[in-house]
Amino acid sequence: MPSPNDSTDESESTDYSYVTTFDPTDGRPSEAVVTAVAAVLEADPAELPPLYDVMDPGALNDLVEHAQRRATDGTHLVWFTYEGLEVGVRSDGEIRIRDVTAAS
């Protein structure tokens, strides 16, 4: 099982269609996810289905907040599928997005 402190940079071996950052200390990474997915899809964020249809946005926010409080735990990464895209949210404030079909 990989450690959260592994030095392997997944971005070197995976082709992401979109990478962006957010402020992990503001408590709202879930909003950053919706904004990023909307940018990839060239859509208005308000027109996307609610994020809670696929995952608990509060849990995502709490995970990032917890990781910020416990900075010695390394970087955490959560992947989920939203609007046909694989979305990876890192606790250090990075969002990685790739097309599900390209990720297979």
PDB file of N, CA and C in Angstrom:
ATOM      1  N   MET A   1       0.852  -1.177   0.000  1.00  0.00           N
ATOM      2  CA  MET A   1       0.000   0.000   0.000  1.00  0.00           C
ATOM      3  C   MET A   1       0.897   1.239   0.000  1.00  0.00           C
ATOM      4  N   PRO A   2       0.697   2.151  -0.929  1.00  0.00           N
ATOM      5  CA  PRO A   2       1.531   3.349  -0.983  1.00  0.00           C
ATOM      6  C   PRO A   2       1.301   4.242   0.232  1.00  0.00           C
ATOM      7  N   SER A   3       2.355   4.847   0.664  1.00  0.00           N
ATOM      8  CA  SER A   3       2.283   5.800   1.766  1.00  0.00           C
ATOM      9  C   SER A   3       1.870   7.154   1.231  1.00  0.00           C
ATOM     10  N   PRO A   4       1.176   7.979   2.044  1.00  0.00           N
ATOM     11  CA  PRO A   4       0.848   9.324   1.570  1.00  0.00           C
ATOM     12  C   PRO A   4       2.098  10.169   1.357  1.00  0.00           C
ATOM     13  N   ASN A   5       3.233   9.684   1.832  1.00  0.00           N
ATOM     14  CA  ASN A   5       4.479  10.424   1.671  1.00  0.00           C
ATOM     15  C   ASN A   5       5.322   9.916   0.510  1.00  0.00           C
ATOM     16  N   ASP A   6       4.806   8.992  -0.296  1.00  0.00           N
ATOM     17  CA  ASP A   6       5.555   8.477  -1.436  1.00  0.00           C
ATOM     18  C   ASP A   6       6.007   9.616  -2.318  1.00  0.00           C
ATOM     19  N   SER A   7       7.210   9.477  -2.844  1.00  0.00           N
ATOM     20  CA  SER A   7       7.751  10.551  -3.672  1.00  0.00           C
ATOM     21  C   SER A   7       7.388  10.396  -5.138  1.00  0.00           C
ATOM     22  N   THR A   8       6.715   9.318  -5.507  1.00  0.00           N
ATOM     23  CA  THR A   8       6.331   9.122  -6.896  1.00  0.00           C
ATOM     24  C   THR A   8       5.360  10.206  -7.319  1.00  0.00           C
ATOM     25  N   ASP A   9       5.681  10.877  -8.400  1.00  0.00           N
ATOM     26  CA  ASP A   9       4.799  11.923  -8.915  1.00  0.00           C
ATOM     27  C   ASP A   9       3.915  11.312  -9.980  1.00  0.00           C
ATOM     28  N   GLU A  10       2.659  11.071  -9.627  1.00  0.00           N
ATOM     29  CA  GLU A  10       1.722  10.422 -10.533  1.00  0.00           C
ATOM     30  C   GLU A  10       1.551  11.213 -11.820  1.00  0.00           C
ATOM     31  N   SER A  11       1.723  12.521 -11.765  1.00  0.00           N
ATOM     32  CA  SER A  11       1.506  13.340 -12.952  1.00  0.00           C
ATOM     33  C   SER A  11       2.523  13.050 -14.044  1.00  0.00           C
ATOM     34  N   GLU A  12       3.659  12.436 -13.712  1.00  0.00           N
ATOM     35  CA  GLU A  12       4.647  12.114 -14.728  1.00  0.00           C
ATOM     36  C   GLU A  12       4.183  10.974 -15.616  1.00  0.00           C
ATOM     37  N   SER A  13       3.341  10.084 -15.081  1.00  0.00           N
ATOM     38  CA  SER A  13       2.948   8.910 -15.838  1.00  0.00           C
ATOM     39  C   SER A  13       1.511   8.961 -16.343  1.00  0.00           C
ATOM     40  N   THR A  14       0.785   9.995 -16.026  1.00  0.00           N
ATOM     41  CA  THR A  14      -0.617  10.089 -16.412  1.00  0.00           C
ATOM     42  C   THR A  14      -0.860  11.385 -17.166  1.00  0.00           C
ATOM     43  N   ASP A  15      -1.638  11.289 -18.224  1.00  0.00           N
ATOM     44  CA  ASP A  15      -1.944  12.470 -19.020  1.00  0.00           C
ATOM     45  C   ASP A  15      -3.225  13.109 -18.493  1.00  0.00           C
ATOM     46  N   TYR A  16      -3.085  14.257 -17.863  1.00  0.00           N
ATOM     47  CA  TYR A  16      -4.236  14.981 -17.348  1.00  0.00           C
ATOM     48  C   TYR A  16      -4.668  16.004 -18.376  1.00  0.00           C
ATOM     49  N   SER A  17      -5.969  16.116 -18.573  1.00  0.00           N
ATOM     50  CA  SER A  17      -6.451  17.103 -19.532  1.00  0.00           C
ATOM     51  C   SER A  17      -6.518  18.489 -18.909  1.00  0.00           C
ATOM     52  N   TYR A  18      -6.496  18.552 -17.575  1.00  0.00           N
ATOM     53  CA  TYR A  18      -6.631  19.842 -16.901  1.00  0.00           C
ATOM     54  C   TYR A  18      -6.061  19.718 -15.495  1.00  0.00           C
ATOM     55  N   VAL A  19      -5.242  20.664 -15.121  1.00  0.00           N
ATOM     56  CA  VAL A  19      -4.709  20.739 -13.761  1.00  0.00           C
ATOM     57  C   VAL A  19      -4.859  22.179 -13.301  1.00  0.00           C
ATOM     58  N   THR A  20      -5.381  22.361 -12.109  1.00  0.00           N
ATOM     59  CA  THR A  20      -5.540  23.696 -11.546  1.00  0.00           C
ATOM     60  C   THR A  20      -5.269  23.628 -10.046  1.00  0.00           C
ATOM     61  N   THR A  21      -5.223  24.770  -9.431  1.00  0.00           N
ATOM     62  CA  THR A  21      -4.981  24.807  -7.993  1.00  0.00           C
ATOM     63  C   THR A  21      -6.081  25.597  -7.292  1.00  0.00           C
ATOM     64  N   PHE A  22      -6.180  25.370  -6.001  1.00  0.00           N
ATOM     65  CA  PHE A  22      -7.109  26.113  -5.156  1.00  0.00           C
ATOM     66  C   PHE A  22      -6.410  26.352  -3.825  1.00  0.00           C
ATOM     67  N   ASP A  23      -6.948  27.251  -3.040  1.00  0.00           N
ATOM     68  CA  ASP A  23      -6.391  27.534  -1.719  1.00  0.00           C
ATOM     69  C   ASP A  23      -6.924  26.487  -0.741  1.00  0.00           C
ATOM     70  N   PRO A  24      -6.090  25.557  -0.304  1.00  0.00           N
ATOM     71  CA  PRO A  24      -6.589  24.492   0.571  1.00  0.00           C
ATOM     72  C   PRO A  24      -6.955  24.971   1.972  1.00  0.00           C
ATOM     73  N   THR A  25      -6.658  26.215   2.290  1.00  0.00           N
ATOM     74  CA  THR A  25      -6.979  26.723   3.626  1.00  0.00           C
ATOM     75  C   THR A  25      -8.324  27.434   3.688  1.00  0.00           C
ATOM     76  N   ASP A  26      -9.005  27.593   2.537  1.00  0.00           N
ATOM     77  CA  ASP A  26     -10.264  28.352   2.558  1.00  0.00           C
ATOM     78  C   ASP A  26     -11.479  27.503   2.904  1.00  0.00           C
ATOM     79  N   GLY A  27     -11.317  26.172   2.992  1.00  0.00           N
ATOM     80  CA  GLY A  27     -12.404  25.308   3.432  1.00  0.00           C
ATOM     81  C   GLY A  27     -13.422  24.936   2.376  1.00  0.00           C
ATOM     82  N   ARG A  28     -13.170  25.275   1.100  1.00  0.00           N
ATOM     83  CA  ARG A  28     -14.168  24.991   0.069  1.00  0.00           C
ATOM     84  C   ARG A  28     -13.572  24.322  -1.177  1.00  0.00           C
ATOM     85  N   PRO A  29     -12.815  23.251  -1.039  1.00  0.00           N
ATOM     86  CA  PRO A  29     -12.301  22.587  -2.235  1.00  0.00           C
ATOM     87  C   PRO A  29     -13.413  22.038  -3.122  1.00  0.00           C
ATOM     88  N   SER A  30     -14.555  21.706  -2.536  1.00  0.00           N
ATOM     89  CA  SER A  30     -15.659  21.184  -3.347  1.00  0.00           C
ATOM     90  C   SER A  30     -16.135  22.224  -4.360  1.00  0.00           C
ATOM     91  N   GLU A  31     -16.142  23.484  -3.984  1.00  0.00           N
ATOM     92  CA  GLU A  31     -16.516  24.540  -4.935  1.00  0.00           C
ATOM     93  C   GLU A  31     -15.472  24.658  -6.039  1.00  0.00           C
ATOM     94  N   ALA A  32     -14.203  24.498  -5.684  1.00  0.00           N
ATOM     95  CA  ALA A  32     -13.138  24.553  -6.682  1.00  0.00           C
ATOM     96  C   ALA A  32     -13.274  23.410  -7.685  1.00  0.00           C
ATOM     97  N   VAL A  33     -13.726  22.247  -7.219  1.00  0.00           N
ATOM     98  CA  VAL A  33     -13.937  21.104  -8.113  1.00  0.00           C
ATOM     99  C   VAL A  33     -15.006  21.433  -9.145  1.00  0.00           C
ATOM    100  N   VAL A  34     -16.129  21.953  -8.698  1.00  0.00           N
ATOM    101  CA  VAL A  34     -17.222  22.281  -9.622  1.00  0.00           C
ATOM    102  C   VAL A  34     -16.760  23.329 -10.637  1.00  0.00           C
ATOM    103  N   THR A  35     -16.035  24.326 -10.182  1.00  0.00           N
ATOM    104  CA  THR A  35     -15.522  25.360 -11.082  1.00  0.00           C
ATOM    105  C   THR A  35     -14.555  24.768 -12.100  1.00  0.00           C
ATOM    106  N   ALA A  36     -13.676  23.874 -11.662  1.00  0.00           N
ATOM    107  CA  ALA A  36     -12.701  23.259 -12.564  1.00  0.00           C
ATOM    108  C   ALA A  36     -13.378  22.367 -13.599  1.00  0.00           C
ATOM    109  N   VAL A  37     -14.333  21.560 -13.163  1.00  0.00           N
ATOM    110  CA  VAL A  37     -15.049  20.688 -14.103  1.00  0.00           C
ATOM    111  C   VAL A  37     -15.829  21.530 -15.108  1.00  0.00           C
ATOM    112  N   ALA A  38     -16.443  22.593 -14.649  1.00  0.00           N
ATOM    113  CA  ALA A  38     -17.166  23.488 -15.558  1.00  0.00           C
ATOM    114  C   ALA A  38     -16.212  24.082 -16.593  1.00  0.00           C
ATOM    115  N   ALA A  39     -15.011  24.432 -16.180  1.00  0.00           N
ATOM    116  CA  ALA A  39     -14.030  24.985 -17.121  1.00  0.00           C
ATOM    117  C   ALA A  39     -13.657  23.958 -18.182  1.00  0.00           C
ATOM    118  N   VAL A  40     -13.456  22.714 -17.775  1.00  0.00           N
ATOM    119  CA  VAL A  40     -13.117  21.659 -18.733  1.00  0.00           C
ATOM    120  C   VAL A  40     -14.262  21.436 -19.714  1.00  0.00           C
ATOM    121  N   LEU A  41     -15.483  21.442 -19.205  1.00  0.00           N
ATOM    122  CA  LEU A  41     -16.661  21.183 -20.043  1.00  0.00           C
ATOM    123  C   LEU A  41     -17.171  22.430 -20.754  1.00  0.00           C
ATOM    124  N   GLU A  42     -16.525  23.565 -20.476  1.00  0.00           N
ATOM    125  CA  GLU A  42     -16.962  24.850 -21.032  1.00  0.00           C
ATOM    126  C   GLU A  42     -18.440  25.087 -20.732  1.00  0.00           C
ATOM    127  N   ALA A  43     -18.773  24.936 -19.464  1.00  0.00           N
ATOM    128  CA  ALA A  43     -20.158  25.078 -19.004  1.00  0.00           C
ATOM    129  C   ALA A  43     -20.196  26.039 -17.823  1.00  0.00           C
ATOM    130  N   ASP A  44     -21.383  26.509 -17.530  1.00  0.00           N
ATOM    131  CA  ASP A  44     -21.610  27.338 -16.347  1.00  0.00           C
ATOM    132  C   ASP A  44     -21.665  26.403 -15.137  1.00  0.00           C
ATOM    133  N   PRO A  45     -20.904  26.675 -14.084  1.00  0.00           N
ATOM    134  CA  PRO A  45     -20.943  25.795 -12.906  1.00  0.00           C
ATOM    135  C   PRO A  45     -22.354  25.581 -12.357  1.00  0.00           C
ATOM    136  N   ALA A  46     -23.206  26.581 -12.457  1.00  0.00           N
ATOM    137  CA  ALA A  46     -24.575  26.464 -11.946  1.00  0.00           C
ATOM    138  C   ALA A  46     -25.406  25.469 -12.750  1.00  0.00           C
ATOM    139  N   GLU A  47     -24.977  25.151 -13.969  1.00  0.00           N
ATOM    140  CA  GLU A  47     -25.723  24.218 -14.812  1.00  0.00           C
ATOM    141  C   GLU A  47     -25.317  22.763 -14.597  1.00  0.00           C
ATOM    142  N   LEU A  48     -24.238  22.527 -13.857  1.00  0.00           N
ATOM    143  CA  LEU A  48     -23.797  21.158 -13.593  1.00  0.00           C
ATOM    144  C   LEU A  48     -24.667  20.528 -12.511  1.00  0.00           C
ATOM    145  N   PRO A  49     -24.810  19.204 -12.545  1.00  0.00           N
ATOM    146  CA  PRO A  49     -25.536  18.535 -11.462  1.00  0.00           C
ATOM    147  C   PRO A  49     -24.807  18.758 -10.138  1.00  0.00           C
ATOM    148  N   PRO A  50     -25.520  18.702  -9.039  1.00  0.00           N
ATOM    149  CA  PRO A  50     -24.866  18.906  -7.744  1.00  0.00           C
ATOM    150  C   PRO A  50     -23.759  17.870  -7.513  1.00  0.00           C
ATOM    151  N   LEU A  51     -22.668  18.324  -6.953  1.00  0.00           N
ATOM    152  CA  LEU A  51     -21.551  17.432  -6.656  1.00  0.00           C
ATOM    153  C   LEU A  51     -21.980  16.324  -5.699  1.00  0.00           C
ATOM    154  N   TYR A  52     -22.911  16.632  -4.805  1.00  0.00           N
ATOM    155  CA  TYR A  52     -23.343  15.628  -3.830  1.00  0.00           C
ATOM    156  C   TYR A  52     -24.057  14.444  -4.472  1.00  0.00           C
ATOM    157  N   ASP A  53     -24.377  14.529  -5.777  1.00  0.00           N
ATOM    158  CA  ASP A  53     -24.937  13.369  -6.473  1.00  0.00           C
ATOM    159  C   ASP A  53     -23.901  12.255  -6.619  1.00  0.00           C
ATOM    160  N   VAL A  54     -22.610  12.597  -6.570  1.00  0.00           N
ATOM    161  CA  VAL A  54     -21.560  11.595  -6.755  1.00  0.00           C
ATOM    162  C   VAL A  54     -20.650  11.429  -5.544  1.00  0.00           C
ATOM    163  N   MET A  55     -20.598  12.427  -4.690  1.00  0.00           N
ATOM    164  CA  MET A  55     -19.764  12.332  -3.486  1.00  0.00           C
ATOM    165  C   MET A  55     -20.201  13.383  -2.486  1.00  0.00           C
ATOM    166  N   ASP A  56     -19.780  13.217  -1.263  1.00  0.00           N
ATOM    167  CA  ASP A  56     -20.155  14.137  -0.189  1.00  0.00           C
ATOM    168  C   ASP A  56     -19.189  15.323  -0.181  1.00  0.00           C
ATOM    169  N   PRO A  57     -19.645  16.501  -0.638  1.00  0.00           N
ATOM    170  CA  PRO A  57     -18.746  17.653  -0.685  1.00  0.00           C
ATOM    171  C   PRO A  57     -18.236  18.056   0.697  1.00  0.00           C
ATOM    172  N   GLY A  58     -19.063  17.887   1.715  1.00  0.00           N
ATOM    173  CA  GLY A  58     -18.627  18.210   3.072  1.00  0.00           C
ATOM    174  C   GLY A  58     -17.478  17.321   3.521  1.00  0.00           C
ATOM    175  N   ALA A  59     -17.546  16.047   3.147  1.00  0.00           N
ATOM    176  CA  ALA A  59     -16.463  15.124   3.504  1.00  0.00           C
ATOM    177  C   ALA A  59     -15.172  15.507   2.782  1.00  0.00           C
ATOM    178  N   LEU A  60     -15.280  15.919   1.527  1.00  0.00           N
ATOM    179  CA  LEU A  60     -14.096  16.368   0.785  1.00  0.00           C
ATOM    180  C   LEU A  60     -13.494  17.599   1.457  1.00  0.00           C
ATOM    181  N   ASN A  61     -14.340  18.558   1.785  1.00  0.00           N
ATOM    182  CA  ASN A  61     -13.866  19.765   2.470  1.00  0.00           C
ATOM    183  C   ASN A  61     -13.192  19.414   3.795  1.00  0.00           C
ATOM    184  N   ASP A  62     -13.819  18.499   4.547  1.00  0.00           N
ATOM    185  CA  ASP A  62     -13.264  18.098   5.842  1.00  0.00           C
ATOM    186  C   ASP A  62     -11.924  17.389   5.689  1.00  0.00           C
ATOM    187  N   LEU A  63     -11.802  16.543   4.663  1.00  0.00           N
ATOM    188  CA  LEU A  63     -10.549  15.827   4.434  1.00  0.00           C
ATOM    189  C   LEU A  63      -9.404  16.797   4.165  1.00  0.00           C
ATOM    190  N   VAL A  64      -9.646  17.755   3.290  1.00  0.00           N
ATOM    191  CA  VAL A  64      -8.603  18.734   2.970  1.00  0.00           C
ATOM    192  C   VAL A  64      -8.282  19.580   4.199  1.00  0.00           C
ATOM    193  N   GLU A  65      -9.317  19.987   4.928  1.00  0.00           N
ATOM    194  CA  GLU A  65      -9.094  20.788   6.137  1.00  0.00           C
ATOM    195  C   GLU A  65      -8.268  20.007   7.164  1.00  0.00           C
ATOM    196  N   HIS A  66      -8.614  18.738   7.347  1.00  0.00           N
ATOM    197  CA  HIS A  66      -7.878  17.901   8.295  1.00  0.00           C
ATOM    198  C   HIS A  66      -6.415  17.764   7.867  1.00  0.00           C
ATOM    199  N   ALA A  67      -6.184  17.535   6.594  1.00  0.00           N
ATOM    200  CA  ALA A  67      -4.814  17.394   6.094  1.00  0.00           C
ATOM    201  C   ALA A  67      -4.018  18.676   6.298  1.00  0.00           C
ATOM    202  N   GLN A  68      -4.677  19.822   6.186  1.00  0.00           N
ATOM    203  CA  GLN A  68      -3.992  21.093   6.413  1.00  0.00           C
ATOM    204  C   GLN A  68      -3.610  21.253   7.885  1.00  0.00           C
ATOM    205  N   ARG A  69      -4.479  20.805   8.773  1.00  0.00           N
ATOM    206  CA  ARG A  69      -4.173  20.890  10.207  1.00  0.00           C
ATOM    207  C   ARG A  69      -3.045  19.941  10.592  1.00  0.00           C
ATOM    208  N   ARG A  70      -2.975  18.805   9.898  1.00  0.00           N
ATOM    209  CA  ARG A  70      -1.978  17.777  10.192  1.00  0.00           C
ATOM    210  C   ARG A  70      -0.955  17.728   9.066  1.00  0.00           C
ATOM    211  N   ALA A  71      -0.291  18.821   8.829  1.00  0.00           N
ATOM    212  CA  ALA A  71       0.624  18.959   7.692  1.00  0.00           C
ATOM    213  C   ALA A  71       1.701  17.883   7.652  1.00  0.00           C
ATOM    214  N   THR A  72       2.000  17.244   8.752  1.00  0.00           N
ATOM    215  CA  THR A  72       3.041  16.223   8.761  1.00  0.00           C
ATOM    216  C   THR A  72       2.576  14.899   8.174  1.00  0.00           C
ATOM    217  N   ASP A  73       1.290  14.765   7.880  1.00  0.00           N
ATOM    218  CA  ASP A  73       0.755  13.512   7.348  1.00  0.00           C
ATOM    219  C   ASP A  73       1.015  13.326   5.861  1.00  0.00           C
ATOM    220  N   GLY A  74       1.620  14.270   5.183  1.00  0.00           N
ATOM    221  CA  GLY A  74       1.839  14.160   3.746  1.00  0.00           C
ATOM    222  C   GLY A  74       0.642  14.666   2.967  1.00  0.00           C
ATOM    223  N   THR A  75       0.658  14.427   1.686  1.00  0.00           N
ATOM    224  CA  THR A  75      -0.413  14.879   0.803  1.00  0.00           C
ATOM    225  C   THR A  75      -1.387  13.740   0.557  1.00  0.00           C
ATOM    226  N   HIS A  76      -2.662  14.024   0.688  1.00  0.00           N
ATOM    227  CA  HIS A  76      -3.706  13.036   0.438  1.00  0.00           C
ATOM    228  C   HIS A  76      -4.324  13.311  -0.928  1.00  0.00           C
ATOM    229  N   LEU A  77      -4.774  12.255  -1.587  1.00  0.00           N
ATOM    230  CA  LEU A  77      -5.365  12.372  -2.915  1.00  0.00           C
ATOM    231  C   LEU A  77      -6.635  11.545  -2.961  1.00  0.00           C
ATOM    232  N   VAL A  78      -7.732  12.173  -3.387  1.00  0.00           N
ATOM    233  CA  VAL A  78      -9.025  11.502  -3.514  1.00  0.00           C
ATOM    234  C   VAL A  78      -9.444  11.573  -4.975  1.00  0.00           C
ATOM    235  N   TRP A  79      -9.838  10.433  -5.553  1.00  0.00           N
ATOM    236  CA  TRP A  79     -10.334  10.380  -6.933  1.00  0.00           C
ATOM    237  C   TRP A  79     -11.814  10.021  -6.930  1.00  0.00           C
ATOM    238  N   PHE A  80     -12.564  10.633  -7.829  1.00  0.00           N
ATOM    239  CA  PHE A  80     -13.966  10.281  -8.039  1.00  0.00           C
ATOM    240  C   PHE A  80     -14.344  10.690  -9.455  1.00  0.00           C
ATOM    241  N   THR A  81     -15.452  10.167  -9.940  1.00  0.00           N
ATOM    242  CA  THR A  81     -15.930  10.488 -11.282  1.00  0.00           C
ATOM    243  C   THR A  81     -17.087  11.466 -11.175  1.00  0.00           C
ATOM    244  N   TYR A  82     -17.009  12.520 -11.975  1.00  0.00           N
ATOM    245  CA  TYR A  82     -18.046  13.557 -11.979  1.00  0.00           C
ATOM    246  C   TYR A  82     -18.190  14.062 -13.402  1.00  0.00           C
ATOM    247  N   GLU A  83     -19.382  13.967 -13.943  1.00  0.00           N
ATOM    248  CA  GLU A  83     -19.687  14.445 -15.291  1.00  0.00           C
ATOM    249  C   GLU A  83     -18.784  13.808 -16.353  1.00  0.00           C
ATOM    250  N   GLY A  84     -18.536  12.516 -16.217  1.00  0.00           N
ATOM    251  CA  GLY A  84     -17.740  11.794 -17.204  1.00  0.00           C
ATOM    252  C   GLY A  84     -16.248  12.068 -17.121  1.00  0.00           C
ATOM    253  N   LEU A  85     -15.828  12.709 -16.061  1.00  0.00           N
ATOM    254  CA  LEU A  85     -14.415  13.031 -15.872  1.00  0.00           C
ATOM    255  C   LEU A  85     -13.922  12.414 -14.568  1.00  0.00           C
ATOM    256  N   GLU A  86     -12.682  11.957 -14.571  1.00  0.00           N
ATOM    257  CA  GLU A  86     -12.052  11.541 -13.324  1.00  0.00           C
ATOM    258  C   GLU A  86     -11.439  12.778 -12.700  1.00  0.00           C
ATOM    259  N   VAL A  87     -11.780  13.015 -11.453  1.00  0.00           N
ATOM    260  CA  VAL A  87     -11.322  14.206 -10.743  1.00  0.00           C
ATOM    261  C   VAL A  87     -10.484  13.759  -9.549  1.00  0.00           C
ATOM    262  N   GLY A  88      -9.274  14.261  -9.481  1.00  0.00           N
ATOM    263  CA  GLY A  88      -8.393  13.993  -8.350  1.00  0.00           C
ATOM    264  C   GLY A  88      -8.180  15.279  -7.573  1.00  0.00           C
ATOM    265  N   VAL A  89      -8.438  15.230  -6.287  1.00  0.00           N
ATOM    266  CA  VAL A  89      -8.259  16.407  -5.432  1.00  0.00           C
ATOM    267  C   VAL A  89      -7.155  16.088  -4.432  1.00  0.00           C
ATOM    268  N   ARG A  90      -6.119  16.893  -4.468  1.00  0.00           N
ATOM    269  CA  ARG A  90      -4.998  16.730  -3.539  1.00  0.00           C
ATOM    270  C   ARG A  90      -5.159  17.698  -2.374  1.00  0.00           C
ATOM    271  N   SER A  91      -4.762  17.253  -1.208  1.00  0.00           N
ATOM    272  CA  SER A  91      -4.907  18.090  -0.019  1.00  0.00           C
ATOM    273  C   SER A  91      -3.966  19.288  -0.020  1.00  0.00           C
ATOM    274  N   ASP A  92      -3.014  19.323  -0.947  1.00  0.00           N
ATOM    275  CA  ASP A  92      -2.123  20.486  -1.038  1.00  0.00           C
ATOM    276  C   ASP A  92      -2.674  21.568  -1.959  1.00  0.00           C
ATOM    277  N   GLY A  93      -3.883  21.347  -2.502  1.00  0.00           N
ATOM    278  CA  GLY A  93      -4.527  22.386  -3.295  1.00  0.00           C
ATOM    279  C   GLY A  93      -4.462  22.187  -4.790  1.00  0.00           C
ATOM    280  N   GLU A  94      -4.274  20.973  -5.246  1.00  0.00           N
ATOM    281  CA  GLU A  94      -4.233  20.716  -6.687  1.00  0.00           C
ATOM    282  C   GLU A  94      -5.419  19.850  -7.089  1.00  0.00           C
ATOM    283  N   ILE A  95      -6.020  20.191  -8.223  1.00  0.00           N
ATOM    284  CA  ILE A  95      -7.097  19.395  -8.809  1.00  0.00           C
ATOM    285  C   ILE A  95      -6.593  18.890 -10.149  1.00  0.00           C
ATOM    286  N   ARG A  96      -6.707  17.577 -10.361  1.00  0.00           N
ATOM    287  CA  ARG A  96      -6.294  16.944 -11.610  1.00  0.00           C
ATOM    288  C   ARG A  96      -7.538  16.349 -12.259  1.00  0.00           C
ATOM    289  N   ILE A  97      -7.714  16.627 -13.534  1.00  0.00           N
ATOM    290  CA  ILE A  97      -8.903  16.133 -14.230  1.00  0.00           C
ATOM    291  C   ILE A  97      -8.472  15.428 -15.506  1.00  0.00           C
ATOM    292  N   ARG A  98      -9.092  14.287 -15.765  1.00  0.00           N
ATOM    293  CA  ARG A  98      -8.847  13.567 -17.012  1.00  0.00           C
ATOM    294  C   ARG A  98     -10.148  12.911 -17.455  1.00  0.00           C
ATOM    295  N   ASP A  99     -10.271  12.711 -18.739  1.00  0.00           N
ATOM    296  CA  ASP A  99     -11.437  12.050 -19.307  1.00  0.00           C
ATOM    297  C   ASP A  99     -11.430  10.595 -18.864  1.00  0.00           C
ATOM    298  N   VAL A 100     -12.571  10.076 -18.464  1.00  0.00           N
ATOM    299  CA  VAL A 100     -12.660   8.699 -17.992  1.00  0.00           C
ATOM    300  C   VAL A 100     -12.180   7.734 -19.062  1.00  0.00           C
ATOM    301  N   THR A 101     -12.533   7.968 -20.321  1.00  0.00           N
ATOM    302  CA  THR A 101     -12.127   7.054 -21.386  1.00  0.00           C
ATOM    303  C   THR A 101     -10.625   7.100 -21.614  1.00  0.00           C
ATOM    304  N   ALA A 102     -10.000   8.242 -21.398  1.00  0.00           N
ATOM    305  CA  ALA A 102      -8.549   8.356 -21.553  1.00  0.00           C
ATOM    306  C   ALA A 102      -7.825   7.721 -20.380  1.00  0.00           C
ATOM    307  N   ALA A 103      -8.492   7.640 -19.237  1.00  0.00           N
ATOM    308  CA  ALA A 103      -7.861   7.107 -18.029  1.00  0.00           C
ATOM    309  C   ALA A 103      -7.848   5.585 -18.015  1.00  0.00           C
ATOM    310  N   SER A 104      -8.687   4.933 -18.823  1.00  0.00           N
ATOM    311  CA  SER A 104      -8.765   3.474 -18.794  1.00  0.00           C
ATOM    312  C   SER A 104      -7.609   2.829 -19.501  1.00  0.00           C
TER     313      SER A 104
END
